[in-house]
PDB file of C-alpha atoms in Angstrom:
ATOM      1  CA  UNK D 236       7.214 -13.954  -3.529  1.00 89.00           C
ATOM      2  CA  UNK D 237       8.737 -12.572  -6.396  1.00 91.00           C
ATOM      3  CA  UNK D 238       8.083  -9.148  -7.482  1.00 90.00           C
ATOM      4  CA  UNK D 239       8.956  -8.217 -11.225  1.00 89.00           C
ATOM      5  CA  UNK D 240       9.456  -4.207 -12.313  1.00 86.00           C
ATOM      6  CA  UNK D 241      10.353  -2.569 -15.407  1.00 82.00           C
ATOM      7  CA  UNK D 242       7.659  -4.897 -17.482  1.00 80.00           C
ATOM      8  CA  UNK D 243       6.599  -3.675 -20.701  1.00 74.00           C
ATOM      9  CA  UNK D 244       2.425  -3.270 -19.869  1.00 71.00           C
ATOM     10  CA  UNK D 245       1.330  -2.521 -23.587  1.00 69.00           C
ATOM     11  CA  UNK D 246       2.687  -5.727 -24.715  1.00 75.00           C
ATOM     12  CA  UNK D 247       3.486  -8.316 -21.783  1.00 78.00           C
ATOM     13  CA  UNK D 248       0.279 -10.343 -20.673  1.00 79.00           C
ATOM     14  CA  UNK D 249       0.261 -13.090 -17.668  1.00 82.00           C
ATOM     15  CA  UNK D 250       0.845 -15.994 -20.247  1.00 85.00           C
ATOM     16  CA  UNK D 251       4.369 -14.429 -21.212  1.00 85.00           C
ATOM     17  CA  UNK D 252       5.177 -14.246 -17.526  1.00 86.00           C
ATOM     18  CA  UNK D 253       4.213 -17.517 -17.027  1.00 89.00           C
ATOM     19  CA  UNK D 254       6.087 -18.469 -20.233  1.00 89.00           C
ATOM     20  CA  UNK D 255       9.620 -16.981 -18.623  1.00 89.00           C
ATOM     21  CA  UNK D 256       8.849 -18.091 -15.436  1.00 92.00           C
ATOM     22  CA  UNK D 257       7.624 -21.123 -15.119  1.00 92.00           C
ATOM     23  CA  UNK D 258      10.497 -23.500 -16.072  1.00 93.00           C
ATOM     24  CA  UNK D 259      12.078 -22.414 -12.671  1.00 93.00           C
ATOM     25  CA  UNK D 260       9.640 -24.370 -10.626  1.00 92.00           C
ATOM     26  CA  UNK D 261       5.565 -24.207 -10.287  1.00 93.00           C
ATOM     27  CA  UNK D 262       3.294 -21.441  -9.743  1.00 93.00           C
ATOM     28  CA  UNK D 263       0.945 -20.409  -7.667  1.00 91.00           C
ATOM     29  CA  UNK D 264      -0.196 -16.970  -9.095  1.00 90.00           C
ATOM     30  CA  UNK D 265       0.913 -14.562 -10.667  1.00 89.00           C
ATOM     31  CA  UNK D 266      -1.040 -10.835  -9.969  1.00 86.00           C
ATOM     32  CA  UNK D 267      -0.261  -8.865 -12.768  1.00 75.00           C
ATOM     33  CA  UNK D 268      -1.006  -6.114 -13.428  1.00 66.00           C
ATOM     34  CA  UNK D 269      -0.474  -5.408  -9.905  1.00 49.00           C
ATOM     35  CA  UNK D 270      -3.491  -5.244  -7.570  1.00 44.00           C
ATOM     36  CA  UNK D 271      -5.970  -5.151 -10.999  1.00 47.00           C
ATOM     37  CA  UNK D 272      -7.336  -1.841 -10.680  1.00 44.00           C
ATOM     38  CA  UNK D 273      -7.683   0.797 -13.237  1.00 45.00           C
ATOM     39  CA  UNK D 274      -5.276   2.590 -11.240  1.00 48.00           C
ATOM     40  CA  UNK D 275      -3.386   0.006 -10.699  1.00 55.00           C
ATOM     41  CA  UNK D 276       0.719  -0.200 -11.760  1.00 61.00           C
ATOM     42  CA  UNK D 277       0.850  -1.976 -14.980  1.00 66.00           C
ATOM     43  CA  UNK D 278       4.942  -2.262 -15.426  1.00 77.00           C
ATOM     44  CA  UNK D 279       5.254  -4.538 -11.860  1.00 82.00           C
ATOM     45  CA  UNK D 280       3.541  -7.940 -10.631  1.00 86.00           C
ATOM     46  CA  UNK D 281       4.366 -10.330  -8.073  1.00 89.00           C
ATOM     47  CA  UNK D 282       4.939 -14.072  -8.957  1.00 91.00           C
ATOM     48  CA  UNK D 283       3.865 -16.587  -6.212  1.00 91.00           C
ATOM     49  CA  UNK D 284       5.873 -20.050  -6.820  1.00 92.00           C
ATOM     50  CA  UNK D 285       4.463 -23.212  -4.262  1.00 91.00           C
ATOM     51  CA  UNK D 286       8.055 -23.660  -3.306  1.00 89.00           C
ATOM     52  CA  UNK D 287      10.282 -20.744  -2.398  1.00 86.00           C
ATOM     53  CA  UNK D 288      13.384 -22.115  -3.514  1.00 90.00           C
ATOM     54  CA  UNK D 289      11.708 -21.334  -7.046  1.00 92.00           C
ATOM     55  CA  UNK D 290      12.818 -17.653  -6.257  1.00 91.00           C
ATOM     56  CA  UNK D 291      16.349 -18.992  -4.819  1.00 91.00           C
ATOM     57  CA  UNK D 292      16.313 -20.329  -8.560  1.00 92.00           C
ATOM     58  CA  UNK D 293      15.067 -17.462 -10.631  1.00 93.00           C
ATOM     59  CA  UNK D 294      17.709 -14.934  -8.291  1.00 93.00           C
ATOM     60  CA  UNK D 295      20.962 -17.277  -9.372  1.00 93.00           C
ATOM     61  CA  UNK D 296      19.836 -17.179 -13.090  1.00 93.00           C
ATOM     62  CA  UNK D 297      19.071 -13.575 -12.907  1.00 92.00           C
ATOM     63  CA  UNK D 298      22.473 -12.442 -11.317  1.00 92.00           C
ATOM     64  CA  UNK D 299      24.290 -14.712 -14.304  1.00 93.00           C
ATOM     65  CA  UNK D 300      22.412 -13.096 -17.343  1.00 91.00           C
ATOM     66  CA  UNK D 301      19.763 -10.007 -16.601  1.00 87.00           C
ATOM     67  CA  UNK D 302      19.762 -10.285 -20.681  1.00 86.00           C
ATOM     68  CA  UNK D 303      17.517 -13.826 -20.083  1.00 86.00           C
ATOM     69  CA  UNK D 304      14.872 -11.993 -18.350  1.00 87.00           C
ATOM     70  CA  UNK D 305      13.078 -10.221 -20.755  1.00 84.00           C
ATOM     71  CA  UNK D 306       9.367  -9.525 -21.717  1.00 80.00           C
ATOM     72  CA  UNK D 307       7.419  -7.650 -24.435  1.00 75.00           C
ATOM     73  CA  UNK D 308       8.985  -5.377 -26.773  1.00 76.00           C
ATOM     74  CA  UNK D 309      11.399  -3.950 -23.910  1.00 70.00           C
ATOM     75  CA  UNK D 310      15.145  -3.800 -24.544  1.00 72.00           C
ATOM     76  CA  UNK D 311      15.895  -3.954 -20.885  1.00 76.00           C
ATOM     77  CA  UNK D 312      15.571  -6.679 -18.724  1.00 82.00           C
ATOM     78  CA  UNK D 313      12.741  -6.634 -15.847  1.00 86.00           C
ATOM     79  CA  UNK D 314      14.073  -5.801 -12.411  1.00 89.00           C
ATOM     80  CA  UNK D 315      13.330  -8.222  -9.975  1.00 92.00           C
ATOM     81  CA  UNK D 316      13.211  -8.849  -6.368  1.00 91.00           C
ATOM     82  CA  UNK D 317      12.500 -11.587  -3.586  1.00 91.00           C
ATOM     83  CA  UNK D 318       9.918  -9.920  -1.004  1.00 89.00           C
ATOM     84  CA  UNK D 319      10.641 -11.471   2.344  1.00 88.00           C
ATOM     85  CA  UNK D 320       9.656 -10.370   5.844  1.00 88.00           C
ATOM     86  CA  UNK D 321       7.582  -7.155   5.979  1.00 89.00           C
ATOM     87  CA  UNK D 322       7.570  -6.436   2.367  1.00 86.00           C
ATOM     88  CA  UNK D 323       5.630  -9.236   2.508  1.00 85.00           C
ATOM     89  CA  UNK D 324       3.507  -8.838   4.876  1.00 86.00           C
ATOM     90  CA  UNK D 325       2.923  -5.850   3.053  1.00 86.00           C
ATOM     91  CA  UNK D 326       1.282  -7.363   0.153  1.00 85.00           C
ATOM     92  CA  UNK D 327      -0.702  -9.987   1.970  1.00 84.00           C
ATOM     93  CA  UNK D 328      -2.243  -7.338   3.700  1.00 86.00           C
ATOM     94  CA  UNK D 329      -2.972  -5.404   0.717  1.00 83.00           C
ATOM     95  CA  UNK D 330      -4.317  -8.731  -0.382  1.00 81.00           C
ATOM     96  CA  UNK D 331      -6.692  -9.053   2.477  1.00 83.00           C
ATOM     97  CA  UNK D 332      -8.055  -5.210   2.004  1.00 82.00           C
ATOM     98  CA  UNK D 333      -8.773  -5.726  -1.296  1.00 77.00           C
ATOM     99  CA  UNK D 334     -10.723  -8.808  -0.373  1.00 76.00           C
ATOM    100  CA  UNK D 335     -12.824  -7.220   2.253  1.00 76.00           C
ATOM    101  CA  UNK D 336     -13.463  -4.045   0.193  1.00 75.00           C
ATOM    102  CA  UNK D 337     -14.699  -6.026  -2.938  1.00 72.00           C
ATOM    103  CA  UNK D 338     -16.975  -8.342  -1.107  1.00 73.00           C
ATOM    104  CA  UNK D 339     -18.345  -6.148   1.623  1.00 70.00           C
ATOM    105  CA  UNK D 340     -22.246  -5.718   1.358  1.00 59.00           C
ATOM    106  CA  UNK D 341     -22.126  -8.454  -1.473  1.00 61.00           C
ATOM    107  CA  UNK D 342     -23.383 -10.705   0.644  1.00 58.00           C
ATOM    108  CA  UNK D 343     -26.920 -11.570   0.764  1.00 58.00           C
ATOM    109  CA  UNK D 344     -29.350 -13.725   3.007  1.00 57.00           C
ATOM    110  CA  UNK D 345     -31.854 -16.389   1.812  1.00 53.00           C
ATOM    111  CA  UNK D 346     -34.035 -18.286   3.409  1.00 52.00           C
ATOM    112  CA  UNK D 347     -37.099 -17.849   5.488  1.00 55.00           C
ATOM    113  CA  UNK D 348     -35.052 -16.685   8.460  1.00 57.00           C
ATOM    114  CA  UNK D 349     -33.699 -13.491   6.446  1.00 56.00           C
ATOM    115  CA  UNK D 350     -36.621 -12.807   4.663  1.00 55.00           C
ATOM    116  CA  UNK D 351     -35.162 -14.356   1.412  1.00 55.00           C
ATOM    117  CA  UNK D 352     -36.914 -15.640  -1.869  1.00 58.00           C
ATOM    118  CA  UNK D 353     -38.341 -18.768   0.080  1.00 54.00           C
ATOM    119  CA  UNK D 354     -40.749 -16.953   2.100  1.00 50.00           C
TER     120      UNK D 354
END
C-alpha cells in the first residue's frame, strides 16, 4: 500500500493518479479521496499496486527526484509513504467497517420462505 499526502483535491482526480502512477507497475485501486465520504480527507489516498515491489519502485524514484511526483496545480511534490504492518492493518480494517456499515439492513429476503414478492 501506498499512501499519497499533500495532493491538490480541487484539481487532482483518480485518472491523474493513475496517470503518475501507473508506469511503476499495475494497480489494483486506488481510494481517493480517502475513505469517499463527505467528510472524508481529500489531499491523501492510498494506491494499491498487485505486486508490492511496485511501491519498492515508486520509493527509489521518489527519493531521486520528489520534483517527478507531482499532481494538480500544486508546486510541491505529494508526500508519500509505504504502509506496512499495522498501518496497514489499519486501513483494511477501516475498509471492512465501512463495508459492514454501508450494507447493513440493505439486505433483503425473497422468496416464499421470507415472505418475499413470490408469495
Amino acid at each position: 500500500l501506498l499512501k499519497i499526502t499533500g495532493v491538490d483535491k480541487l484539481n487532482v482526480e483518480r485518472k491523474n493518479v493513475r496517470s503518475l502512477f501507473e508506469p511503476f507497475g499495475e494497480i489494483g485501486f486506488i481510494d481517493y479521496p480517502l475513505g469517499q465520504g463527505n467528510d472524508a480527507d481529500q489531499s491523501q489516498g492510498i494506491i494499491r499496486f498487485k505486486s508490492p515491489e511496485s511501491t519498492e519502485k515508486i520509493m527509489e524514484a521518489y527519493k531521486k527526484d520528489t520534483n517527478a511526483f507531482l499532481l494538480g496545480e500544486v508546486k510541491e511534490p505529494v508526500n508519500l509513504e509505504i504502509l506496512k504492518g499495522d498501518a496497514e492493518d489499519g486501513y483494511f480494517r477501516v475498509i471492512v467497517e465501512t463495508r459492514y456499515k454501508r450494507f447493513k439492513g440493505k439486505r433483503k429476503f425473497g422468496g416464499r420462505k421470507y415472505g418475499g414478492k413470490n408469495k
